[in-house]
Amino acid sequence: MDFDLTKDQHDIKQAARDFAEGEFPSIAEECDHQEKYPRDLVKKATKIGLIGINFPEQYGGSGYGYLEKCLITEELWRVDPGLGSVVISATFGADMVQLYGTEEQKKKYLIPLTRGEAVMGSAITEPDAGSDVSAISTEAKKEGSEWIINGNKIFITNGSVASYFNVICLTNPDNPSRHRKHSVIIVESDREGFGATKIYHKLGIRASDTAELYFKDVRVPDENLVGEEGKGFYQFMEFFNRTRIHVGAEGVGIAQGAMEKTITHAKTKIQRGKPLASFQAIQFKIAEMATRIKAARNLVYEAAFKADKGKLDYKLTAMAKWFAGETGVRVAGEAMQIHGGYGYTGDYHIERFYRDAKIIEIYEGTKEIEKIIISRALLS
Ligand SMILES: Cc1cc2nc3c(=O)[nH]c(=O)nc-3n(C[C@H](O)[C@H](O)[C@H](O)COP(=O)(O)OP(=O)(O)OC[C@H]3O[C@@H](n4cnc5c(N)ncnc54)[C@H](O)[C@@H]3O)c2cc1C
């Protein structure tokens, strides 16, 4: 087994680090406090190829894989999770188009993302359908060559800024299987009857846009159907088996950033005439942080590596997402503890990491759902 990154991978990681360290610090606090989505940042990221790195070259990408996208994700979240989310989520939904889209759909929806002309979203969650995706009731009825969509979605990333969304809709309500009733349809945000209301006062990742979506007799052409009618549930499960690898990388990045801030603080903060870092209780906490991060990173990289080799392992992906999410939350919590009152009041930005970390245990499958996936795979 070779655990070393290639030169290309090192260069990609370094480019992401340079971008984050150069662009994020001056706007991070403002975007968090004012819940401001920095559209320009996405455009800047496209210019150096950070967006769509894993798209094939004919669709504007660089032809790299899940591992390279993980390296970027980790570096961006290490510096600021909210802004990291803005950049990484700009293509949230592209994997669905790559996996199931027609040639026309790939050209139409992937290329604008890599040029910074569009941002994408994926609309699954509804007020009465979160973890249970099969309960989705947003309805799409076929009329001639069009779909007419009615319903609403909640907590949608990029909801009020995206140009288009993968929307999972109930298209075959009479199918006896609860997993064969849905289809994925792309809805452009400029269609009549589409509306979005931004959600404010989130706990964390406040630079990232989150909105509620409304569909009132929204008409889209049949050509916007992605994949097969009635297979939307399965398509989204396959989609999440891939995108969750990157959510794992978010956990690794946030934990790494929180630990680095903590090491700096522990070496400089004087208590009883000595730096905090001289106390064994603090040393042990830092040793535990580093060990958990290493274990989480190895899980995430292995999941990405396998996906890139065409040997996607959904159990491993679920392990990586759950463990890296928990690592992000734990490490940010210990980082806050070691920063004491200075962490709590925000002077060292550690409180932002503490707030931002929790989302990783909630979106794209809660930690409980990940454990269900893992245990089912082991026990079935
Ligand atoms: C900032 C943010 C961004 C988001 N972005 C998107 C997005 O872009 N697109 C999108 O579609 N959604 C998005 N979501 C929604 C997110 O994916 C859901 O919130 C999540 O899937 C959980 O669904 P829920 O909130 O309805 O909670 P529920 O499903 O009601 O779960 C509540 C609790 O019950 C537990 N639970 C549920 N079912 C079980 C079970 N069978 N066994 C054990 N425990 C269970 C859960 O683990 C959780 O702890 C976002 C959410 C947030 C907060």
GROMACS .gro file of C-alpha atoms and ligand atoms in nm:
model
  433
    1MET     CA    1   0.000   0.000   0.000
    2ASP     CA    2   0.126   0.347  -0.089
    3PHE     CA    3   0.015   0.621   0.149
    4ASP     CA    4   0.209   0.897  -0.028
    5LEU     CA    5   0.034   1.157  -0.240
    6THR     CA    6   0.157   1.207  -0.595
    7LYS     CA    7   0.326   1.532  -0.698
    8ASP     CA    8   0.006   1.643  -0.871
    9GLN     CA    9  -0.193   1.575  -0.554
   10HIS     CA   10   0.058   1.772  -0.344
   11ASP     CA   11   0.033   2.063  -0.589
   12ILE     CA   12  -0.350   2.057  -0.579
   13LYS     CA   13  -0.346   2.052  -0.199
   14GLN     CA   14  -0.099   2.339  -0.187
   15ALA     CA   15  -0.301   2.545  -0.440
   16ALA     CA   16  -0.614   2.499  -0.227
   17ARG     CA   17  -0.422   2.594   0.087
   18ASP     CA   18  -0.278   2.906  -0.076
   19PHE     CA   19  -0.623   3.005  -0.204
   20ALA     CA   20  -0.789   2.960   0.136
   21GLU     CA   21  -0.512   3.134   0.330
   22GLY     CA   22  -0.507   3.419   0.079
   23GLU     CA   23  -0.880   3.475   0.029
   24PHE     CA   24  -1.064   3.360   0.342
   25PRO     CA   25  -0.927   3.545   0.646
   26SER     CA   26  -1.030   3.892   0.533
   27ILE     CA   27  -1.397   3.800   0.474
   28ALA     CA   28  -1.462   3.502   0.703
   29GLU     CA   29  -1.584   3.693   1.007
   30GLU     CA   30  -1.801   3.933   0.809
   31CYS     CA   31  -1.966   3.653   0.608
   32ASP     CA   32  -2.033   3.461   0.929
   33HIS     CA   33  -2.172   3.757   1.125
   34GLN     CA   34  -2.380   3.897   0.840
   35GLU     CA   35  -2.473   3.557   0.692
   36LYS     CA   36  -2.343   3.682   0.362
   37TYR     CA   37  -2.289   3.448   0.065
   38PRO     CA   38  -1.973   3.561  -0.119
   39ARG     CA   39  -2.051   3.490  -0.486
   40ASP     CA   40  -1.719   3.641  -0.600
   41LEU     CA   41  -1.528   3.381  -0.403
   42VAL     CA   42  -1.683   3.106  -0.616
   43LYS     CA   43  -1.578   3.289  -0.933
   44LYS     CA   44  -1.223   3.327  -0.802
   45ALA     CA   45  -1.209   2.955  -0.715
   46THR     CA   46  -1.315   2.859  -1.068
   47LYS     CA   47  -1.031   3.067  -1.212
   48ILE     CA   48  -0.768   2.845  -1.049
   49GLY     CA   49  -0.956   2.523  -1.122
   50LEU     CA   50  -1.074   2.440  -0.770
   51ILE     CA   51  -1.431   2.394  -0.887
   52GLY     CA   52  -1.510   2.090  -1.097
   53ILE     CA   53  -1.165   1.937  -1.046
   54ASN     CA   54  -1.329   1.594  -1.068
   55PHE     CA   55  -1.531   1.666  -1.385
   56PRO     CA   56  -1.403   1.518  -1.710
   57GLU     CA   57  -1.208   1.766  -1.920
   58GLN     CA   58  -1.474   1.783  -2.194
   59TYR     CA   59  -1.711   1.939  -1.938
   60GLY     CA   60  -1.463   2.200  -1.820
   61GLY     CA   61  -1.306   1.996  -1.540
   62SER     CA   62  -0.956   1.868  -1.479
   63GLY     CA   63  -1.032   1.497  -1.494
   64TYR     CA   64  -0.918   1.423  -1.139
   65GLY     CA   65  -1.110   1.215  -0.888
   66TYR     CA   66  -1.272   1.201  -0.546
   67LEU     CA   67  -0.937   1.199  -0.366
   68GLU     CA   68  -0.823   1.525  -0.525
   69LYS     CA   69  -1.157   1.687  -0.439
   70CYS     CA   70  -1.110   1.565  -0.080
   71LEU     CA   71  -0.769   1.730  -0.063
   72ILE     CA   72  -0.922   2.061  -0.172
   73THR     CA   73  -1.218   2.026   0.066
   74GLU     CA   74  -0.991   1.954   0.359
   75GLU     CA   75  -0.767   2.253   0.292
   76LEU     CA   76  -1.057   2.496   0.250
   77TRP     CA   77  -1.241   2.376   0.561
   78ARG     CA   78  -0.915   2.393   0.757
   79VAL     CA   79  -0.903   2.771   0.712
   80ASP     CA   80  -1.274   2.852   0.732
   81PRO     CA   81  -1.558   2.595   0.721
   82GLY     CA   82  -1.830   2.840   0.615
   83LEU     CA   83  -1.633   2.968   0.317
   84GLY     CA   84  -1.506   2.618   0.244
   85SER     CA   85  -1.868   2.513   0.220
   86VAL     CA   86  -1.946   2.798  -0.022
   87VAL     CA   87  -1.675   2.682  -0.263
   88ILE     CA   88  -1.720   2.306  -0.228
   89SER     CA   89  -2.101   2.314  -0.241
   90ALA     CA   90  -2.107   2.526  -0.557
   91THR     CA   91  -2.130   2.201  -0.754
   92PHE     CA   92  -2.360   2.013  -0.513
   93GLY     CA   93  -2.559   1.802  -0.756
   94ALA     CA   94  -2.302   1.767  -1.032
   95ASP     CA   95  -2.233   1.404  -0.937
   96MET     CA   96  -2.595   1.322  -1.024
   97VAL     CA   97  -2.553   1.473  -1.371
   98GLN     CA   98  -2.219   1.296  -1.416
   99LEU     CA   99  -2.363   0.963  -1.310
  100TYR     CA  100  -2.701   0.968  -1.484
  101GLY     CA  101  -2.719   1.272  -1.714
  102THR     CA  102  -2.737   1.262  -2.092
  103GLU     CA  103  -2.457   1.410  -2.300
  104GLU     CA  104  -2.668   1.725  -2.352
  105GLN     CA  105  -2.736   1.758  -1.979
  106LYS     CA  106  -2.367   1.721  -1.896
  107LYS     CA  107  -2.273   1.999  -2.136
  108LYS     CA  108  -2.561   2.222  -2.032
  109TYR     CA  109  -2.527   2.189  -1.654
  110LEU     CA  110  -2.162   2.104  -1.581
  111ILE     CA  111  -1.972   2.349  -1.799
  112PRO     CA  112  -2.129   2.670  -1.651
  113LEU     CA  113  -2.029   2.550  -1.302
  114THR     CA  114  -1.662   2.531  -1.396
  115ARG     CA  115  -1.679   2.879  -1.552
  116GLY     CA  116  -1.828   3.037  -1.242
  117GLU     CA  117  -2.142   3.126  -1.436
  118ALA     CA  118  -2.369   2.902  -1.230
  119VAL     CA  119  -2.400   2.739  -0.890
  120MET     CA  120  -2.599   2.418  -0.839
  121GLY     CA  121  -2.808   2.264  -0.564
  122SER     CA  122  -2.983   1.938  -0.481
  123ALA     CA  123  -3.328   1.950  -0.330
  124ILE     CA  124  -3.429   1.640  -0.139
  125THR     CA  125  -3.537   1.734   0.216
  126GLU     CA  126  -3.898   1.833   0.284
  127PRO     CA  127  -4.073   1.932   0.606
  128ASP     CA  128  -4.206   1.573   0.637
  129ALA     CA  129  -3.923   1.388   0.466
  130GLY     CA  130  -3.568   1.420   0.601
  131SER     CA  131  -3.384   1.101   0.683
  132ASP     CA  132  -3.665   0.903   0.518
  133VAL     CA  133  -3.613   1.006   0.155
  134SER     CA  134  -3.883   0.766   0.035
  135ALA     CA  135  -4.147   0.985   0.208
  136ILE     CA  136  -4.092   1.276  -0.033
  137SER     CA  137  -4.420   1.421  -0.158
  138THR     CA  138  -4.324   1.709  -0.391
  139GLU     CA  139  -4.519   1.598  -0.691
  140ALA     CA  140  -4.433   1.603  -1.062
  141LYS     CA  141  -4.714   1.518  -1.303
  142LYS     CA  142  -4.656   1.454  -1.669
  143GLU     CA  143  -4.863   1.666  -1.912
  144GLY     CA  144  -4.767   1.613  -2.274
  145SER     CA  145  -4.393   1.670  -2.298
  146GLU     CA  146  -4.371   1.862  -1.969
  147TRP     CA  147  -4.355   1.792  -1.597
  148ILE     CA  148  -4.565   2.011  -1.370
  149ILE     CA  149  -4.413   2.036  -1.023
  150ASN     CA  150  -4.587   2.130  -0.697
  151GLY     CA  151  -4.453   2.114  -0.342
  152ASN     CA  152  -4.178   2.251  -0.123
  153LYS     CA  153  -3.830   2.166   0.001
  154ILE     CA  154  -3.649   2.281   0.311
  155PHE     CA  155  -3.285   2.344   0.419
  156ILE     CA  156  -3.155   2.352   0.061
  157THR     CA  157  -2.790   2.453   0.024
  158ASN     CA  158  -2.751   2.729  -0.239
  159GLY     CA  159  -3.132   2.755  -0.238
  160SER     CA  160  -3.148   3.127  -0.304
  161VAL     CA  161  -2.833   3.154  -0.520
  162ALA     CA  162  -2.828   2.847  -0.746
  163SER     CA  163  -2.916   2.856  -1.114
  164TYR     CA  164  -3.053   2.501  -1.112
  165PHE     CA  165  -3.133   2.211  -0.882
  166ASN     CA  166  -3.172   1.834  -0.894
  167VAL     CA  167  -3.518   1.801  -0.745
  168ILE     CA  168  -3.643   1.463  -0.633
  169CYS     CA  169  -4.016   1.441  -0.704
  170LEU     CA  170  -4.296   1.193  -0.660
  171THR     CA  171  -4.372   1.084  -1.016
  172ASN     CA  172  -4.509   0.730  -0.977
  173PRO     CA  173  -4.722   0.734  -0.660
  174ASP     CA  174  -4.903   0.413  -0.756
  175ASN     CA  175  -4.591   0.199  -0.778
  176PRO     CA  176  -4.619  -0.061  -0.497
  177SER     CA  177  -4.251  -0.021  -0.404
  178ARG     CA  178  -4.182   0.290  -0.190
  179HIS     CA  179  -3.840   0.307  -0.356
  180ARG     CA  180  -3.973   0.325  -0.713
  181LYS     CA  181  -4.207   0.620  -0.684
  182HIS     CA  182  -3.963   0.906  -0.740
  183SER     CA  183  -3.763   1.068  -1.018
  184VAL     CA  184  -3.493   1.335  -1.038
  185ILE     CA  185  -3.581   1.643  -1.242
  186ILE     CA  186  -3.360   1.946  -1.299
  187VAL     CA  187  -3.541   2.271  -1.225
  188GLU     CA  188  -3.390   2.604  -1.326
  189SER     CA  189  -3.447   2.881  -1.073
  190ASP     CA  190  -3.578   3.124  -1.334
  191ARG     CA  191  -3.882   2.905  -1.414
  192GLU     CA  192  -4.220   3.057  -1.343
  193GLY     CA  193  -4.369   2.934  -1.018
  194PHE     CA  194  -4.030   2.868  -0.852
  195GLY     CA  195  -3.954   3.059  -0.531
  196ALA     CA  196  -3.683   3.054  -0.262
  197THR     CA  197  -3.667   3.208   0.085
  198LYS     CA  198  -3.328   3.227   0.252
  199ILE     CA  199  -3.309   3.078   0.602
  200TYR     CA  200  -3.127   3.298   0.856
  201HIS     CA  201  -2.987   3.240   1.207
  202LYS     CA  202  -2.821   2.904   1.141
  203LEU     CA  203  -2.587   2.781   1.415
  204GLY     CA  204  -2.291   2.748   1.178
  205ILE     CA  205  -2.162   2.761   0.819
  206ARG     CA  206  -2.343   3.093   0.800
  207ALA     CA  207  -2.164   3.206   0.483
  208SER     CA  208  -2.327   2.913   0.306
  209ASP     CA  209  -2.670   2.987   0.160
  210THR     CA  210  -2.959   2.773   0.288
  211ALA     CA  211  -3.318   2.823   0.173
  212GLU     CA  212  -3.669   2.689   0.156
  213LEU     CA  213  -3.789   2.623  -0.200
  214TYR     CA  214  -4.142   2.647  -0.338
  215PHE     CA  215  -4.278   2.495  -0.657
  216LYS     CA  216  -4.618   2.614  -0.773
  217ASP     CA  217  -4.717   2.465  -1.108
  218VAL     CA  218  -4.356   2.486  -1.225
  219ARG     CA  219  -4.335   2.352  -1.580
  220VAL     CA  220  -4.015   2.189  -1.702
  221PRO     CA  221  -3.958   1.996  -2.025
  222ASP     CA  222  -3.930   1.618  -2.018
  223GLU     CA  223  -3.567   1.653  -2.126
  224ASN     CA  224  -3.492   1.776  -1.769
  225LEU     CA  225  -3.553   1.427  -1.628
  226VAL     CA  226  -3.218   1.292  -1.505
  227GLY     CA  227  -3.175   0.917  -1.532
  228GLU     CA  228  -3.480   0.693  -1.528
  229GLU     CA  229  -3.835   0.768  -1.427
  230GLY     CA  230  -3.911   0.591  -1.097
  231LYS     CA  231  -3.543   0.539  -1.010
  232GLY     CA  232  -3.484   0.870  -0.830
  233PHE     CA  233  -3.454   0.714  -0.484
  234TYR     CA  234  -3.183   0.472  -0.596
  235GLN     CA  235  -3.007   0.745  -0.792
  236PHE     CA  236  -2.989   0.966  -0.484
  237MET     CA  237  -2.857   0.680  -0.269
  238GLU     CA  238  -2.578   0.627  -0.524
  239PHE     CA  239  -2.519   1.003  -0.530
  240PHE     CA  240  -2.484   1.022  -0.150
  241ASN     CA  241  -2.252   0.720  -0.149
  242ARG     CA  242  -2.011   0.947  -0.333
  243THR     CA  243  -2.075   1.297  -0.197
  244ARG     CA  244  -2.052   1.178   0.164
  245ILE     CA  245  -1.682   1.109   0.107
  246HIS     CA  246  -1.637   1.484   0.067
  247VAL     CA  247  -1.844   1.555   0.376
  248GLY     CA  248  -1.595   1.332   0.557
  249ALA     CA  249  -1.315   1.552   0.420
  250GLU     CA  250  -1.498   1.853   0.565
  251GLY     CA  251  -1.475   1.689   0.909
  252VAL     CA  252  -1.103   1.623   0.866
  253GLY     CA  253  -1.041   1.982   0.753
  254ILE     CA  254  -1.231   2.146   1.037
  255ALA     CA  255  -1.060   1.923   1.294
  256GLN     CA  256  -0.716   1.996   1.148
  257GLY     CA  257  -0.780   2.372   1.152
  258ALA     CA  258  -0.909   2.363   1.511
  259MET     CA  259  -0.611   2.156   1.627
  260GLU     CA  260  -0.358   2.386   1.464
  261LYS     CA  261  -0.516   2.691   1.630
  262THR     CA  262  -0.508   2.503   1.961
  263ILE     CA  263  -0.140   2.413   1.935
  264THR     CA  264  -0.053   2.778   1.869
  265HIS     CA  265  -0.265   2.890   2.163
  266ALA     CA  266  -0.132   2.623   2.401
  267LYS     CA  267   0.227   2.721   2.326
  268THR     CA  268   0.171   3.091   2.388
  269LYS     CA  269  -0.091   3.118   2.664
  270ILE     CA  270   0.080   3.138   3.002
  271GLN     CA  271  -0.080   2.983   3.308
  272ARG     CA  272   0.098   2.949   3.647
  273GLY     CA  273   0.406   3.096   3.480
  274LYS     CA  274   0.424   2.827   3.210
  275PRO     CA  275   0.267   2.778   2.866
  276LEU     CA  276  -0.052   2.571   2.867
  277ALA     CA  277   0.129   2.321   2.646
  278SER     CA  278   0.354   2.224   2.937
  279PHE     CA  279   0.062   2.061   3.126
  280GLN     CA  280   0.022   1.693   3.059
  281ALA     CA  281  -0.360   1.714   3.054
  282ILE     CA  282  -0.332   1.956   2.760
  283GLN     CA  283  -0.064   1.746   2.589
  284PHE     CA  284  -0.289   1.439   2.607
  285LYS     CA  285  -0.582   1.628   2.457
  286ILE     CA  286  -0.365   1.735   2.164
  287ALA     CA  287  -0.231   1.381   2.118
  288GLU     CA  288  -0.590   1.252   2.105
  289MET     CA  289  -0.692   1.520   1.856
  290ALA     CA  290  -0.404   1.432   1.623
  291THR     CA  291  -0.472   1.059   1.646
  292ARG     CA  292  -0.843   1.095   1.574
  293ILE     CA  293  -0.770   1.324   1.279
  294LYS     CA  294  -0.523   1.076   1.137
  295ALA     CA  295  -0.774   0.790   1.169
  296ALA     CA  296  -1.051   1.000   1.011
  297ARG     CA  297  -0.825   1.112   0.726
  298ASN     CA  298  -0.724   0.753   0.651
  299LEU     CA  299  -1.090   0.646   0.636
  300VAL     CA  300  -1.182   0.934   0.407
  301TYR     CA  301  -0.883   0.885   0.176
  302GLU     CA  302  -0.945   0.511   0.150
  303ALA     CA  303  -1.313   0.571   0.065
  304ALA     CA  304  -1.209   0.825  -0.201
  305PHE     CA  305  -0.930   0.604  -0.332
  306LYS     CA  306  -1.169   0.311  -0.375
  307ALA     CA  307  -1.432   0.530  -0.544
  308ASP     CA  308  -1.164   0.652  -0.786
  309LYS     CA  309  -1.068   0.293  -0.863
  310GLY     CA  310  -1.432   0.215  -0.949
  311LYS     CA  311  -1.465   0.006  -0.631
  312LEU     CA  312  -1.700   0.233  -0.441
  313ASP     CA  313  -1.760   0.090  -0.092
  314TYR     CA  314  -2.076   0.244   0.056
  315LYS     CA  315  -2.011   0.095   0.402
  316LEU     CA  316  -1.666   0.251   0.410
  317THR     CA  317  -1.810   0.584   0.287
  318ALA     CA  318  -2.064   0.578   0.571
  319MET     CA  319  -1.787   0.498   0.823
  320ALA     CA  320  -1.573   0.782   0.689
  321LYS     CA  321  -1.858   1.034   0.698
  322TRP     CA  322  -1.972   0.939   1.047
  323PHE     CA  323  -1.625   0.912   1.205
  324ALA     CA  324  -1.485   1.226   1.040
  325GLY     CA  325  -1.799   1.419   1.139
  326GLU     CA  326  -1.765   1.307   1.499
  327THR     CA  327  -1.394   1.392   1.487
  328GLY     CA  328  -1.476   1.745   1.368
  329VAL     CA  329  -1.725   1.794   1.651
  330ARG     CA  330  -1.498   1.642   1.920
  331VAL     CA  331  -1.182   1.820   1.817
  332ALA     CA  332  -1.359   2.156   1.785
  333GLY     CA  333  -1.506   2.097   2.132
  334GLU     CA  334  -1.167   2.022   2.289
  335ALA     CA  335  -1.015   2.315   2.101
  336MET     CA  336  -1.276   2.542   2.258
  337GLN     CA  337  -1.200   2.396   2.601
  338ILE     CA  338  -0.828   2.459   2.567
  339HIS     CA  339  -0.892   2.816   2.448
  340GLY     CA  340  -1.102   2.876   2.761
  341GLY     CA  341  -1.283   3.210   2.777
  342TYR     CA  342  -1.084   3.342   2.481
  343GLY     CA  343  -1.235   3.071   2.264
  344TYR     CA  344  -1.586   3.130   2.390
  345THR     CA  345  -1.581   3.503   2.317
  346GLY     CA  346  -1.471   3.465   1.959
  347ASP     CA  347  -1.133   3.641   1.967
  348TYR     CA  348  -0.955   3.336   1.828
  349HIS     CA  349  -1.229   3.229   1.583
  350ILE     CA  350  -1.246   2.890   1.754
  351GLU     CA  351  -1.612   2.946   1.844
  352ARG     CA  352  -1.689   2.961   1.472
  353PHE     CA  353  -1.525   2.621   1.420
  354TYR     CA  354  -1.719   2.489   1.721
  355ARG     CA  355  -2.050   2.608   1.569
  356ASP     CA  356  -1.961   2.505   1.213
  357ALA     CA  357  -1.862   2.147   1.299
  358LYS     CA  358  -2.205   2.020   1.402
  359ILE     CA  359  -2.356   2.028   1.053
  360ILE     CA  360  -2.132   1.740   0.943
  361GLU     CA  361  -2.322   1.509   1.176
  362ILE     CA  362  -2.654   1.623   1.029
  363TYR     CA  363  -2.655   1.683   0.656
  364GLU     CA  364  -2.623   1.427   0.378
  365GLY     CA  365  -2.732   1.159   0.622
  366THR     CA  366  -2.725   1.207   0.999
  367LYS     CA  367  -2.471   1.010   1.201
  368GLU     CA  368  -2.750   0.773   1.304
  369ILE     CA  369  -2.834   0.704   0.941
  370GLU     CA  370  -2.465   0.635   0.868
  371LYS     CA  371  -2.462   0.382   1.151
  372ILE     CA  372  -2.776   0.220   1.010
  373ILE     CA  373  -2.598   0.182   0.673
  374ILE     CA  374  -2.287   0.033   0.836
  375SER     CA  375  -2.473  -0.209   1.060
  376ARG     CA  376  -2.708  -0.322   0.783
  377ALA     CA  377  -2.408  -0.401   0.564
  378LEU     CA  378  -2.255  -0.606   0.845
  379LEU     CA  379  -2.567  -0.783   0.963
  380SER     CA  380  -2.756  -0.850   0.643
  381LIG     C1  381  -2.727   2.382   0.682
  381LIG     C2  382  -2.803   2.270   0.619
  381LIG     C3  383  -2.785   2.242   0.484
  381LIG     C4  384  -2.859   2.141   0.422
  381LIG     N1  385  -2.849   2.121   0.287
  381LIG     C5  386  -2.935   2.038   0.224
  381LIG     C6  387  -2.941   2.030   0.081
  381LIG     O1  388  -2.865   2.095   0.010
  381LIG     N2  389  -3.034   1.949   0.026
  381LIG     C7  390  -3.122   1.876   0.101
  381LIG     O2  391  -3.205   1.807   0.043
  381LIG     N3  392  -3.119   1.880   0.237
  381LIG     C8  393  -3.029   1.959   0.299
  381LIG     N4  394  -3.027   1.967   0.438
  381LIG     C9  395  -3.117   1.884   0.515
  381LIG    C10  396  -3.049   1.769   0.587
  381LIG     O3  397  -2.998   1.677   0.496
  381LIG    C11  398  -3.152   1.708   0.684
  381LIG     O4  399  -3.172   1.804   0.787
  381LIG    C12  400  -3.108   1.574   0.739
  381LIG     O5  401  -3.109   1.477   0.638
  381LIG    C13  402  -3.197   1.525   0.853
  381LIG     O6  403  -3.332   1.536   0.821
  381LIG     P1  404  -3.432   1.610   0.922
  381LIG     O7  405  -3.375   1.742   0.954
  381LIG     O8  406  -3.569   1.606   0.865
  381LIG     O9  407  -3.426   1.525   1.054
  381LIG     P2  408  -3.500   1.385   1.086
  381LIG    O10  409  -3.490   1.293   0.971
  381LIG    O11  410  -3.635   1.416   1.139
  381LIG    O12  411  -3.409   1.329   1.201
  381LIG    C14  412  -3.414   1.382   1.335
  381LIG    C15  413  -3.332   1.293   1.424
  381LIG    O13  414  -3.386   1.161   1.423
  381LIG    C16  415  -3.290   1.067   1.383
  381LIG     N5  416  -3.350   0.961   1.301
  381LIG    C17  417  -3.430   0.976   1.193
  381LIG     N6  418  -3.463   0.855   1.143
  381LIG    C18  419  -3.401   0.764   1.220
  381LIG    C19  420  -3.397   0.621   1.221
  381LIG     N7  421  -3.459   0.549   1.128
  381LIG     N8  422  -3.325   0.559   1.318
  381LIG    C20  423  -3.258   0.631   1.411
  381LIG     N9  424  -3.258   0.766   1.415
  381LIG    C21  425  -3.329   0.831   1.321
  381LIG    C22  426  -3.188   1.146   1.301
  381LIG    O14  427  -3.064   1.081   1.297
  381LIG    C23  428  -3.186   1.278   1.375
  381LIG    O15  429  -3.100   1.270   1.484
  381LIG    C24  430  -2.950   2.064   0.501
  381LIG    C25  431  -2.964   2.088   0.638
  381LIG    C26  432  -2.894   2.191   0.697
  381LIG    C27  433  -2.916   2.219   0.843
   0.00000   0.00000   0.00000
